[in-house]
Coordinates of C-alpha atoms and ligand atoms in Angstrom, one line a residue:
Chain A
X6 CA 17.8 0.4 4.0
X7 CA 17.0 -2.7 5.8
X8 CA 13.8 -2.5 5.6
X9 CA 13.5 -1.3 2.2
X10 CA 15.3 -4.4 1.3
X11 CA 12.8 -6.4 3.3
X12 CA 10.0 -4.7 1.7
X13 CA 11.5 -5.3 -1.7
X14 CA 11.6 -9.3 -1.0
X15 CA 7.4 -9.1 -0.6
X16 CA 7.2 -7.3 -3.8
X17 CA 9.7 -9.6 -5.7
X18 CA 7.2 -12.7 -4.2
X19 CA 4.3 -10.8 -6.0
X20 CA 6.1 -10.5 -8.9
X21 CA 7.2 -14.1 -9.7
X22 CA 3.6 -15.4 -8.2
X23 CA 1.4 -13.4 -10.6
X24 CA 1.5 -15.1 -13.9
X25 CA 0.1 -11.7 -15.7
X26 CA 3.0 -10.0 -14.6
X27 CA 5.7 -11.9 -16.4
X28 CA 3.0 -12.2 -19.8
X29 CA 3.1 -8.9 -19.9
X30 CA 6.6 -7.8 -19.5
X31 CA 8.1 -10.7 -20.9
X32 CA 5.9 -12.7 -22.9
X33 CA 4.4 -10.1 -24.9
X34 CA 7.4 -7.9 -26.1
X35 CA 8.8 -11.3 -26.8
X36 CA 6.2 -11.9 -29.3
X37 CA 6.1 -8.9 -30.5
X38 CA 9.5 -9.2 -31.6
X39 CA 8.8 -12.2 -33.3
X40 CA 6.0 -11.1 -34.9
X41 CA 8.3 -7.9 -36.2
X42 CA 11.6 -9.7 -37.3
X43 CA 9.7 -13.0 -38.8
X44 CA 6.8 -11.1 -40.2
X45 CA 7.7 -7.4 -41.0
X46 CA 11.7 -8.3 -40.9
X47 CA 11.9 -9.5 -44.6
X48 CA 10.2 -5.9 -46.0
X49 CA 12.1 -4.3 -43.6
X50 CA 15.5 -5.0 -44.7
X51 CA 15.1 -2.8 -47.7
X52 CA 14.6 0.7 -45.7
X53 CA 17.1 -0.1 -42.9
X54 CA 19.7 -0.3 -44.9
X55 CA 22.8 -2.8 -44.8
X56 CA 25.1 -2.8 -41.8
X57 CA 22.7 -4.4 -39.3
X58 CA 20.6 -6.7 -39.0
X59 CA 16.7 -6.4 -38.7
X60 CA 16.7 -8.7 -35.5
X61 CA 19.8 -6.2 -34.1
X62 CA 17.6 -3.1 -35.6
X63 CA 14.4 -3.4 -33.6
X64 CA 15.1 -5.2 -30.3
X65 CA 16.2 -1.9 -28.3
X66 CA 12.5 -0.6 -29.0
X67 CA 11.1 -3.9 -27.6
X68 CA 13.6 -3.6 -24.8
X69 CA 12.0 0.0 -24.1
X70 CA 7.9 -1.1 -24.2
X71 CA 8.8 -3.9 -22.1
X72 CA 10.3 -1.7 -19.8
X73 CA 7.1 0.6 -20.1
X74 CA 4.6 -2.5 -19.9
X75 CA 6.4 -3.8 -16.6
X76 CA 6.2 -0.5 -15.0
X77 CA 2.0 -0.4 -14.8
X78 CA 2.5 -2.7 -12.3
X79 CA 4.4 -0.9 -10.3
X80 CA 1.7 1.6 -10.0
X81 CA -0.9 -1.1 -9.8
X82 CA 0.9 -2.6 -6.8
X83 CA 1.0 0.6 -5.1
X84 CA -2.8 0.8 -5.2
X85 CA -3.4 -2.5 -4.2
X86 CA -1.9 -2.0 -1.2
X87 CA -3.3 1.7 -0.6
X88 CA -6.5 0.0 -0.9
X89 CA -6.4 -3.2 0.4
X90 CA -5.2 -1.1 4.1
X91 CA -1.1 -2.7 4.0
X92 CA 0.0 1.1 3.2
X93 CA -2.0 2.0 6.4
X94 CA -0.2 -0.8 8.1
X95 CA 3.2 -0.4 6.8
X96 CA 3.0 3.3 7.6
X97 CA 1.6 2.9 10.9
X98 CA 4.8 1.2 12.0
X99 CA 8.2 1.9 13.0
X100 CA 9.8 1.9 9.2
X101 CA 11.8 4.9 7.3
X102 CA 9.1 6.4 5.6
X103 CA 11.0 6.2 1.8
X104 CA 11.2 2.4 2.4
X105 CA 7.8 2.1 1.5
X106 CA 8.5 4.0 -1.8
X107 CA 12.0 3.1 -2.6
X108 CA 11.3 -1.0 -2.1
X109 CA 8.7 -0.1 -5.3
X110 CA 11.5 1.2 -7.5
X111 CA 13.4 -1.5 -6.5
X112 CA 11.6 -3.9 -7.4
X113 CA 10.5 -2.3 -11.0
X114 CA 14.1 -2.2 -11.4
X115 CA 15.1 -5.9 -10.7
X116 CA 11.8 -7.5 -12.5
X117 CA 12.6 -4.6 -15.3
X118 CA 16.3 -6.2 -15.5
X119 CA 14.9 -9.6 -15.5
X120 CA 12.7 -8.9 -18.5
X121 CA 15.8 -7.0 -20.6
X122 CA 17.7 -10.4 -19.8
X123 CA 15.1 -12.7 -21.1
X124 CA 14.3 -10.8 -24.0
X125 CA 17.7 -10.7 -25.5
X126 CA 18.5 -14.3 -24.4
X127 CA 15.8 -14.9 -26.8
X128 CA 17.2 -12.4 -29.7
X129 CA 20.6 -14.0 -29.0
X130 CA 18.4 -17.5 -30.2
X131 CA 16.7 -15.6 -33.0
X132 CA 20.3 -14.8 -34.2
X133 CA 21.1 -11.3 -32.3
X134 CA 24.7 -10.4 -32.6
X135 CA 26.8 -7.5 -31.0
X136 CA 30.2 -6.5 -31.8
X137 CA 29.9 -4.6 -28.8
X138 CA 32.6 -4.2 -25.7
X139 CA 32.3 -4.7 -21.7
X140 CA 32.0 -0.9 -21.8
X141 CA 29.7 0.1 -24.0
X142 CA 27.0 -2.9 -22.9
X143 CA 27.7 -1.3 -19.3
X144 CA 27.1 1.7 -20.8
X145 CA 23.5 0.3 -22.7
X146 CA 22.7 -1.4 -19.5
X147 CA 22.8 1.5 -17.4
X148 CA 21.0 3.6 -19.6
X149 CA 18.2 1.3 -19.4
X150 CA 18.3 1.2 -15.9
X151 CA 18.1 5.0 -15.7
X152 CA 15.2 5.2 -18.0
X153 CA 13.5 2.6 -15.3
X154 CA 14.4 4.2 -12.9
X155 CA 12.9 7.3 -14.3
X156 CA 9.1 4.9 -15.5
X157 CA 9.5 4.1 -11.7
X158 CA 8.7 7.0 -9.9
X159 CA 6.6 8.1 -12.6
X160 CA 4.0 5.4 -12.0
X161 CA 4.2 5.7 -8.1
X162 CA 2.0 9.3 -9.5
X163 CA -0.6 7.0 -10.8
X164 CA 0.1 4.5 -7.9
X165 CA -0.5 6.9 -5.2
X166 CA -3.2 9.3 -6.8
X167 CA -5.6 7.0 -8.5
X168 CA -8.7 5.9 -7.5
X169 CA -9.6 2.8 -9.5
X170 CA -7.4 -0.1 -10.9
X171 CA -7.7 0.9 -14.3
X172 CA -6.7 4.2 -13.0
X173 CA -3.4 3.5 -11.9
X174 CA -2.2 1.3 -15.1
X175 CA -3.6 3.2 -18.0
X176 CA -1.0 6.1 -18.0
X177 CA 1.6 3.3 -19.3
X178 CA -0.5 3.0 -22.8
X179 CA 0.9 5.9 -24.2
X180 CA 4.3 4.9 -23.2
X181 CA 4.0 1.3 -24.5
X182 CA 2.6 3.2 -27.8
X183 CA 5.8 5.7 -28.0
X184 CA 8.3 2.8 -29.6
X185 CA 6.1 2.8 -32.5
X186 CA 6.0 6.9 -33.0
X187 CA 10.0 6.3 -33.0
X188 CA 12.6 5.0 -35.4
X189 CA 12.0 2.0 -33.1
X190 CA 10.9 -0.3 -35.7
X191 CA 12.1 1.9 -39.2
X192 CA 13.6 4.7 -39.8
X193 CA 11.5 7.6 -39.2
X194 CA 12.7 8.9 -43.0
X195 CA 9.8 7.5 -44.1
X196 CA 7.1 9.4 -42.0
X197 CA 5.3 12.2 -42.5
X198 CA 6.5 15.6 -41.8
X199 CA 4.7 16.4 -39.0
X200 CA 4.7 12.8 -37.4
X201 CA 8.3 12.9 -38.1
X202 CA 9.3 16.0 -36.3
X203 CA 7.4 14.0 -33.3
X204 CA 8.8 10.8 -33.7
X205 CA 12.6 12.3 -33.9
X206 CA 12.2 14.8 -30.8
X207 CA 10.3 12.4 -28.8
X208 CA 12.8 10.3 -25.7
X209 CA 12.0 6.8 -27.1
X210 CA 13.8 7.6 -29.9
X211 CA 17.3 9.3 -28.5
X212 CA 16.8 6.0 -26.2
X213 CA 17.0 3.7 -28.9
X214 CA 19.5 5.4 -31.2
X215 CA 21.8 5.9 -27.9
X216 CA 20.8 2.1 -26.9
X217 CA 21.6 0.8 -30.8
X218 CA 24.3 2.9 -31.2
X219 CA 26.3 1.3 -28.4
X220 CA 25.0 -2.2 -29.2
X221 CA 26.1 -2.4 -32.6
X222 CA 29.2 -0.8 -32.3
X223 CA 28.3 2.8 -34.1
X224 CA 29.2 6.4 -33.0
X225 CA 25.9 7.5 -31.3
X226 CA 27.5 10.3 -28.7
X227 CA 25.0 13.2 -29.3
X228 CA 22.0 10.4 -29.1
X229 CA 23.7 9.0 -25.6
X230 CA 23.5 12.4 -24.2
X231 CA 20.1 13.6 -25.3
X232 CA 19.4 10.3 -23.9
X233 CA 20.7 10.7 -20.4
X234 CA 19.2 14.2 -20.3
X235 CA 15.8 12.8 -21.0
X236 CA 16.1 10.0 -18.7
X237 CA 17.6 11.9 -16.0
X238 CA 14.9 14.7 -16.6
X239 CA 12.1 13.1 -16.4
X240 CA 13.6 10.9 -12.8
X241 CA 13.8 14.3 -11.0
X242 CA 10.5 15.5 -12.2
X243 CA 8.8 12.3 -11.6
X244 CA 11.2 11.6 -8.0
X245 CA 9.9 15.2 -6.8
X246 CA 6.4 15.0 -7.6
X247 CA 6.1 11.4 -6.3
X248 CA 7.6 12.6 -3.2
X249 CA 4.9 15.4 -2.7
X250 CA 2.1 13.8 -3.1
X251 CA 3.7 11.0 -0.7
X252 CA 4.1 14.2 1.8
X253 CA 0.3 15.1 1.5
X254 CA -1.0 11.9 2.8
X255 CA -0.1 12.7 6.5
Chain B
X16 CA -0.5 10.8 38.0
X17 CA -2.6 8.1 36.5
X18 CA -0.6 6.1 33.8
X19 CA -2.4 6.5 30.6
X20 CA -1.7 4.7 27.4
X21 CA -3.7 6.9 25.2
X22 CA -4.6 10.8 26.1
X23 CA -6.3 13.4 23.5
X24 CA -7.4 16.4 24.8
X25 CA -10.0 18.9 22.8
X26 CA -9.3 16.7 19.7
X27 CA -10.1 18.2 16.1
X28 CA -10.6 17.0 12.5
X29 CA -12.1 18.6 9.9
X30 CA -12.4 17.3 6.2
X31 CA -12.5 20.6 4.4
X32 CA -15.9 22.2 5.8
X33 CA -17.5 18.8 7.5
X34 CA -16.1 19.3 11.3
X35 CA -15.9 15.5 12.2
X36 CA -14.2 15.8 15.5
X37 CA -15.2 18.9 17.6
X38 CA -13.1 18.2 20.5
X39 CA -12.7 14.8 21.7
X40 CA -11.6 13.9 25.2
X41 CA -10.1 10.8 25.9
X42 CA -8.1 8.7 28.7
X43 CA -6.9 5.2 28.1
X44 CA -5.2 3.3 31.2
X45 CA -2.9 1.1 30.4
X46 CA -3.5 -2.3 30.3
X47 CA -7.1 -1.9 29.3
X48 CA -9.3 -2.6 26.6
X49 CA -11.6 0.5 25.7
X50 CA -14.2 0.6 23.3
X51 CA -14.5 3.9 21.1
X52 CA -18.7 3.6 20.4
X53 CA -19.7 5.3 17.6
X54 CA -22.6 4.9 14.1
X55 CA -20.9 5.1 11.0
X56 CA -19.6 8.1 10.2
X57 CA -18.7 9.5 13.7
X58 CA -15.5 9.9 13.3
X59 CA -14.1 7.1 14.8
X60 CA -11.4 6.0 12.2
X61 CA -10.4 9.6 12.0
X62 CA -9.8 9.2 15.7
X63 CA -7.8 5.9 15.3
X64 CA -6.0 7.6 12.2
X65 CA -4.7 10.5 14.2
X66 CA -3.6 8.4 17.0
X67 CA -1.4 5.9 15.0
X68 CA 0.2 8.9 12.5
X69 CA -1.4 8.3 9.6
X70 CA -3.5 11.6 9.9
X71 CA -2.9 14.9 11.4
X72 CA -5.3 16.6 13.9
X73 CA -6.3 20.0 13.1
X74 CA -6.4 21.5 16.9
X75 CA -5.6 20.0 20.2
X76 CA -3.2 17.3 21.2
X77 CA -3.3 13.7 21.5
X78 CA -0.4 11.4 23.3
X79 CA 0.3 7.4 23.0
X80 CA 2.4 5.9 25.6
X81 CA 3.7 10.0 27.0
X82 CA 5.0 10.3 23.2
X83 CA 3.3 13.3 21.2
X84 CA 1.4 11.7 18.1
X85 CA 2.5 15.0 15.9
X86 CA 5.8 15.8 17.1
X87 CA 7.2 12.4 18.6
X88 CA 5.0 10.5 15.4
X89 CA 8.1 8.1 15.0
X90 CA 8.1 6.8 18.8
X91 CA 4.7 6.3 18.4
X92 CA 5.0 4.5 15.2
X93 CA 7.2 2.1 17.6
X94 CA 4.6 1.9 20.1
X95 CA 1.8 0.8 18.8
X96 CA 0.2 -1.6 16.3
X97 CA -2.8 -0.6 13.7
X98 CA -5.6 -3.5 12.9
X99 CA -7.4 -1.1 10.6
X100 CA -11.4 -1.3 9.3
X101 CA -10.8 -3.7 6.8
X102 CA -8.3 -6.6 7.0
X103 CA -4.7 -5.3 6.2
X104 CA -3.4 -8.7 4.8
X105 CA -1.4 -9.5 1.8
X106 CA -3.2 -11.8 -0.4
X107 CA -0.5 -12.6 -2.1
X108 CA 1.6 -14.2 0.1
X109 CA 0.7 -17.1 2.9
X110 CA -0.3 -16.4 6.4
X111 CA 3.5 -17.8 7.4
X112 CA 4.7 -15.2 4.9
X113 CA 2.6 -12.2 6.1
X114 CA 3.6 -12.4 10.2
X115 CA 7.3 -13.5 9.0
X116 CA 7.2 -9.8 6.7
X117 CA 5.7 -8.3 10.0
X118 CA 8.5 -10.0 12.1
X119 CA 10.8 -9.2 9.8
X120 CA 10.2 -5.3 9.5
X121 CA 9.6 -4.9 13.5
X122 CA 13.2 -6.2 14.0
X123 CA 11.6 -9.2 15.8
X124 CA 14.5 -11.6 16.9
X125 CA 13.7 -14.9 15.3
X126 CA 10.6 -14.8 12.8
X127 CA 9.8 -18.0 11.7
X128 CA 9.4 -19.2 15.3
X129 CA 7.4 -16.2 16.4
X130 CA 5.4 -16.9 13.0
X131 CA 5.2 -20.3 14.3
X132 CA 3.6 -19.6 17.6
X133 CA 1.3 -17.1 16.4
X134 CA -0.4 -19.1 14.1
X135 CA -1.3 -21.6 16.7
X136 CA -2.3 -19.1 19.0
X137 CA -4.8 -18.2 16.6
X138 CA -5.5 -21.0 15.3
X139 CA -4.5 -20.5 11.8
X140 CA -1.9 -23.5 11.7
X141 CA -3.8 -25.5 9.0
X142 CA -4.0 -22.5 6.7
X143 CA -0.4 -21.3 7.4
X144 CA 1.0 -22.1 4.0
X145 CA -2.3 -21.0 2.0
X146 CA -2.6 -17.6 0.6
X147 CA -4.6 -14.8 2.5
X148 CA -6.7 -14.2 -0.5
X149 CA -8.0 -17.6 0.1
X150 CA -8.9 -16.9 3.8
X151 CA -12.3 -16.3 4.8
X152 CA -13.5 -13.3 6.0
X153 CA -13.1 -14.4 9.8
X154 CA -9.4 -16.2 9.1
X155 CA -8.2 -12.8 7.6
X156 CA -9.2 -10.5 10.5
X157 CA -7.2 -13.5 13.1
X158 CA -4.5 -13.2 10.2
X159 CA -4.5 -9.3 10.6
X160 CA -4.8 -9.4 14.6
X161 CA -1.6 -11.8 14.5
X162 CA 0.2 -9.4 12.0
X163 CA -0.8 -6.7 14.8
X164 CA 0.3 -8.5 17.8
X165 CA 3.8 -9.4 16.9
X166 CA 6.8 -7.5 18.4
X167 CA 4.5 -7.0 21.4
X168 CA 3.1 -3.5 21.0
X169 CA 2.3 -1.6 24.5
X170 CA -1.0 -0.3 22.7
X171 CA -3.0 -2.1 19.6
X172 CA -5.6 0.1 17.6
X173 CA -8.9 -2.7 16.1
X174 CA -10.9 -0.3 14.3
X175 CA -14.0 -2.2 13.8
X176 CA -12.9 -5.3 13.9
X177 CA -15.6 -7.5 13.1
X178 CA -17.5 -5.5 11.0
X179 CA -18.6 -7.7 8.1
X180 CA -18.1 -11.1 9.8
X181 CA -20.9 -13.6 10.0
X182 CA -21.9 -14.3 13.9
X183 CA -19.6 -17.1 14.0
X184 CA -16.3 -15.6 13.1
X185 CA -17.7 -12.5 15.3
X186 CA -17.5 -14.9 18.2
X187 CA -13.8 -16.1 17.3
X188 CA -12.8 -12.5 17.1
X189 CA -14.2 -11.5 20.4
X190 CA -12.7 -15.1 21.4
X191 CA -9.3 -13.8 20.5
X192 CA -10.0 -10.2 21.7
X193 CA -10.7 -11.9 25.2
X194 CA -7.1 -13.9 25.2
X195 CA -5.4 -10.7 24.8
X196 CA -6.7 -9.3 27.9
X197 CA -5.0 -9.0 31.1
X198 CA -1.7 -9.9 29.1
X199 CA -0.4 -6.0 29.6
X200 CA -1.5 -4.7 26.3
X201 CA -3.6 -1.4 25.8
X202 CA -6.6 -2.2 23.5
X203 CA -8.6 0.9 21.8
X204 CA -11.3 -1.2 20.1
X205 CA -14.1 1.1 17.9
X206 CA -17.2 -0.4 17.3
X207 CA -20.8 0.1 15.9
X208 CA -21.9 -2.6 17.9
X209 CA -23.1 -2.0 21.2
X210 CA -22.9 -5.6 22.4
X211 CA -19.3 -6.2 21.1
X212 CA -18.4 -3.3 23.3
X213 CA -20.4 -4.9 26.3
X214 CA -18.7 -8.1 25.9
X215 CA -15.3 -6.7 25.7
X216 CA -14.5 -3.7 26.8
X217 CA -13.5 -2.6 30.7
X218 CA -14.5 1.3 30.1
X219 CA -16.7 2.7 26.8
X220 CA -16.7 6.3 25.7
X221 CA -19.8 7.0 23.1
X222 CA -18.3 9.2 20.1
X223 CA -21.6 11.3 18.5
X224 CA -21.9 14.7 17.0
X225 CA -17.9 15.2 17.2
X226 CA -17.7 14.7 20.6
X227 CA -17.8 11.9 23.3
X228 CA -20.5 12.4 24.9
X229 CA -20.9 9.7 27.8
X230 CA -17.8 7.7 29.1
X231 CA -17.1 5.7 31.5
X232 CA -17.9 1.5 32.6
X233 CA -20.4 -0.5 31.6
X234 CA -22.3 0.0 34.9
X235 CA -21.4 3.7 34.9
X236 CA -23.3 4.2 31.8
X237 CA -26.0 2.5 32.7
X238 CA -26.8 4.6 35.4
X239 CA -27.2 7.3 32.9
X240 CA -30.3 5.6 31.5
X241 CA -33.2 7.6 33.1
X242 CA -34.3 5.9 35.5
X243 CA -38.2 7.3 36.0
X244 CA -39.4 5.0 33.2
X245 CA -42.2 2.4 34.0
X246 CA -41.4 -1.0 32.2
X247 CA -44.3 -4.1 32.2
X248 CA -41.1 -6.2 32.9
X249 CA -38.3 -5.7 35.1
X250 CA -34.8 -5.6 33.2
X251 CA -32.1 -4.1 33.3
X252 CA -31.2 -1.5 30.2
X253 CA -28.9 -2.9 27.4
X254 CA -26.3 -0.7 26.6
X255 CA -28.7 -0.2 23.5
X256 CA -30.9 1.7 25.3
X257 CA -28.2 3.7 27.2
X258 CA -26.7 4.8 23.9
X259 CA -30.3 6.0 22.1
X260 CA -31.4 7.6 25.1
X261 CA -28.2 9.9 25.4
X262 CA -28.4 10.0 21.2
X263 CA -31.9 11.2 22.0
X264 CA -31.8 13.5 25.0
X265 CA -28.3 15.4 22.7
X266 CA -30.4 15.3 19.9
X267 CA -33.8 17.4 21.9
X268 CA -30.6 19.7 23.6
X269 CA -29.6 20.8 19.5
Ligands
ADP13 N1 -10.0 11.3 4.0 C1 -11.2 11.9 4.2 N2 -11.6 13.0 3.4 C2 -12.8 13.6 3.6 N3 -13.7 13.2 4.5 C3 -13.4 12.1 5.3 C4 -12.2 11.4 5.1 N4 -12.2 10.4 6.0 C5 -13.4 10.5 6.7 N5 -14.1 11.5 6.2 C6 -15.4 11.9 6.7 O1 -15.4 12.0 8.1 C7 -16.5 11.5 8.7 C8 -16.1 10.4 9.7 O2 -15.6 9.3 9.1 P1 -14.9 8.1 9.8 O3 -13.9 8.6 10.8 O4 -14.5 7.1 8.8 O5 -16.2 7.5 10.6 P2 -16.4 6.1 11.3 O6 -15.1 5.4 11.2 O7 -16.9 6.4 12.6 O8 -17.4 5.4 10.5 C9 -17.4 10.9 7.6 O9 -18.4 11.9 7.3 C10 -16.5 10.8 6.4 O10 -17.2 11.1 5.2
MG14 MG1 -14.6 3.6 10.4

C-alpha cells in the first residue's frame, strides 16, 4: 500500500508536469462542449424535448470521452516506463509487485476525477443546473469512478503489450468515438435502424442515461443497473487479463 | 566455505529455439567487482535478468547473497540493486526527485538528506533540481548509479554501463565505479569492452557461445594467451588478445 501510494505521487508529478495531458482531458472535452451547447445547442433544443436543458443534456457524454481521452495516458505512461528501463528498476526492487500496477489506476482515477471536476465547474459557468440530492450525485460520482476504474485496467493491456507509442494510445479512439454512436449528444430516435440498435445497446449510452438520469432528477433505475453491469464487467475482464499478461513477464 | 555474493551453477536460458545460455558457471566473492565479458548478443543481460528476478532461468540454479533467485525472488529483490543497459531515470522528474522516489520506495530513513549526499557524491549537485531528460548521456548513467546505490545494496548489477558514452563521461563512470570499491559492495559489471573490464574489475569471466569459457584475474587470463608466439616487440598481451585468441581457439574446437 505504501508503496503504491508512493508510486502514485511520481505519476501524479507527470501528470500535472505534462501540459498535453491536461489539453487533452480537460481542455478539449471542454471545448467540445462549448462547441456542442453554443453551436449545435440552439438546433438541438427542438429534438430533446422540454424538461432539460441542452447544456444539462450533453455534458454526461463529455464527462465519459474525457474520461476515455485521459485514460490513453495511462497506457502511454506504462510504456514509457517499460521502455525507458524504470519497470526493470521498479521490479527489480523490494516493492509488492501490484504496486507497480495499482499506483497506475490510481492515478487515472484521481487525474480522471480532476478532469470530471473541471469540466462541470465550467458547465456550472455555462449555466448547468441539477436538482439533484447528496445521494444521487454520490451515486453519479461513483458510477463514473467505476467506469474509470474499468478504462484503467483496460489500458494497462495496451500499456503492457504494445510495442510502439502510438501503439499503446490508439485503442482509446474508439472509445473517445463511442459518445457520439450514443444518445450522448441526441436522442438516438433519430438514427438509423441499424445504427440505432448499436448506439442503444452499446455501454456509453446506459452510462449516460444512468449518469443523466440521476443528475437531473429523473427515474433512470433499469439504465443505473445496465450501467453497473457494464462497468463492473468490463473491470473484471480487463483486471484479469491485465493481471496475466503482468504474470508472463517473469 | 568461501562467501559468495553471486553463485549460478549450469545456468540456462533459451528464447524459444535460440539457446542463449547453455550452462553458465559463476562465483562472485563478496566485496568484489567482477566483470561479466561478453560481444553483443552473448547473453549477458539475460544473465543479469535472471539474477535480479526479472527473468526466469530455464534449467539450473542461480543464488544472490545464499537467497534462491527463483524461489527466495523477494529477498533477493531486497538484496540487490539493478543499473540496467540503458539509463533507468525518470525524465520527468529532477535528479533530487528520482533518488528521493528511490529513497522513498526502499524504506530509506530520511530521503532528502540521503538525496542530498548522493548528489554530491556524484557530482550532480548543480543539476539536482533539473529534469533527467535534460541530462546528458554521462549525467544520466551517475543519476542511474545514485538511484542504484541508495539503501546500500550488498550486491549492485551495471549491465553495460557505459555503453553509448563519449570517452569523457566513460572516464567519470569508471571514476565512480572506482569510489565504490573496497566500500563492501558486490559489483557484477557486464561489458563489451575489454579495457573497461581491465581497469575495473578484480576477477573477469568471458561469456561466448552460452558458456563462460575462461575466468579468472586479469593476470590469470593472461597466462592463457599462448605463449609460443614470436613478437618484433616485446609486450605484454592486452586482454584484447586474450579474449580473440580463446574466441579463436573455441571457434577451430566447433
Ligand atoms: N526477451 C527476449 N526474447 C527473445 N530473445 C531474446 C530476449 N532477450 C534476449 N534475447 C536474445 O538473447 C540473446 C542474448 O541477448 P542479451 O542477453 O541481451 O545479450 P547481451 O546483453 O550480451 O548483448 C540475443 O540473441 C537476443 O536476441
Ligand atoms: Mg545487453
Amino acid at each position: 500500500m505504501k508503496h503504491t501510494f508512493i508510486l502514485f505521487g511520481r505519476q501524479m508529478r507527470h501528470f500535472l508536469r505534462s501540459p498535453d495531458t491536461i489539453i487533452t482531458a480537460t481542455v478539449i472535452p471542454v471545448g467540445m462542449m462549448l462547441l456542442f451547447v453554443y453551436v449545435f445547442g440552439g438546433a438541438m433544443k427542438t429534438s430533446i424535448g422540454a424538461g432539460v436543458s441542452y447544456v444539462n443534456y450533453q455534458l454526461p457524454g463529455i464527462l465519459l470521452m474525457a474520461i476515455s481521452s485521459g485514460i490513453s495516458y495511462t497506457a502511454v505512461r506504462l510504456f514509457t516506463d517499460i521502455q525507458k528501463g524504470m519497470f526493470a528498476r521498479l521490479r527489480s526492487m523490494s516493492i509488492a509487485k501490484a504496486a507497480i500496477l495499482w499506483s497506475n489506476v490510481l492515478t487515472t482515477l484521481v487525474s480522471g476525477a480532476i478532469s470530471v471536476i473541471v469540466i462541470v465547474l465550467v458547465a456550472l459557468v455555462m449555466g448547468f443546473r441539477s436538482s439533484a440530492g447528496l445521494l444521487a450525485w454520490l451515486a453519479a460520482a461513483g458510477l463514473l469512478l467505476l467506469f474509470t476504474l474499468a478504462l484503467s485496467w483496460l489500458a494497462i493491456i495496451p500499456g503492457l503489450t504494445a510495442k510502439s507509442v502510438e501503439g499503446s494510445y490508439t485503442f482509446s479512439y474508439p472509445l473517445m468515438f463511442l459518445p457520439f454512436l450514443s444518445s450522448a449528444f441526441v436522442p438516438t430516435a433519430t438514427m438509423p435502424a441499424a445504427l440505432r440498435m448499436f448506439a442503444e445497446h452499446q455501454p456509453v449510452t446506459s452510462i449516460v442515461e444512468a449518469v443523466r438520469g440521476l443528475l437531473n432528477g429523473q427515474p433512470a433505475e433499469r439504465e443505473i443497473w445496465i450501467a453497473l453491469a457494464w462497468c463492473v464487467g468490463l473491470a473484471v475482464t480487463a483486471y484479469a487479463l491485465a493481471r496475466r499478461i503482468y504474470k508472463r513477464f517473469s | 566455505m568461501p562467501d559468495f555474493a553471486i553463485q549460478t551453477e549450469n545456468l540456462r536460458k533459451s528464447f524459444k529455439e535460440n539457446e542463449v545460455l547453455k550452462g553458465v558457471d559463476l562465483a562472485v566473492l563478496r566485496g568484489e567487482i567482477f566483470a561479466l565479458l561478453g560481444s553483443n548478443g552473448a547473453g549477458k543481460t539475460t544473465t543479469v535478468n535472471i539474477l535480479s528476478t526479472l527473468l526466469k532461468p530455464n534449467g539450473g540454479t542461480a543464488s544472490v547473497c545464499g537467497f534462491d533467485v527463483v524461489r527466495q525472488a523477494g529477498r533477493v529483490r531486497g538484496s540487490i540493486s539493478l543499473t540496467g543497459q540503458f539509463s533507468a531515470v525518470d525524465g520527468m522528474l529532477t535528479g533530487r526527485e528520482n533518488i528521493v522516489l528511490i529513497a522513498k520506495l526502499r524504506g530509506v530513513p530520511h530521503p532528502k538528506k540521503t538525496a542530498e549526499r548522493s548528489l554530491e557524491r556524484f557530482g550532480l549537485t548543480q543539476a539536482a533540481d533539473c529534469r533527467a531528460d535534460t541530462y546528458s548521456g554521462g549525467m544520466a548513467r551517475r543519476l542511474d548509479i545514485a538511484m542504484s546505490l541508495v539503501g546500500d545494496p550488498a550486491v549492485i548489477f551495471l549491465d553495460e554501463p557505459t555503453t553509448g558514452l563519449d570517452p569523457e563521461a566513460r572516464l567519470a563512470v569508471w571514476e565512480t565505479i572506482k569510489e565504490l570499491a573496497g566500500g563492501g559492495v558486490t559489483i557484477l559489471l557486464t561489458t563489451q569492452y575489454l579495457e573497461e573490464a581491465e581497469q575495473l574489475a578484480d576477477r573477469i569471466a568471458i561469456l561466448h557461445g552460452g558458456k563462460i569459457i575462461a575466468n579468472g584475474t586479469l593476470e590469470e587470463l593472461k597466462k592463457l594467451f599462448p605463449p609460443a608466439k614470436i613478437e618484433y616487440i616485446e609486450k605484454q598481451p592486452t586482454l584484447e588478445e586474450v579474449f580473440l585468441a580463446i574466441i579463436g581457439g573455441e571457434g577451430q574446437r566447433q
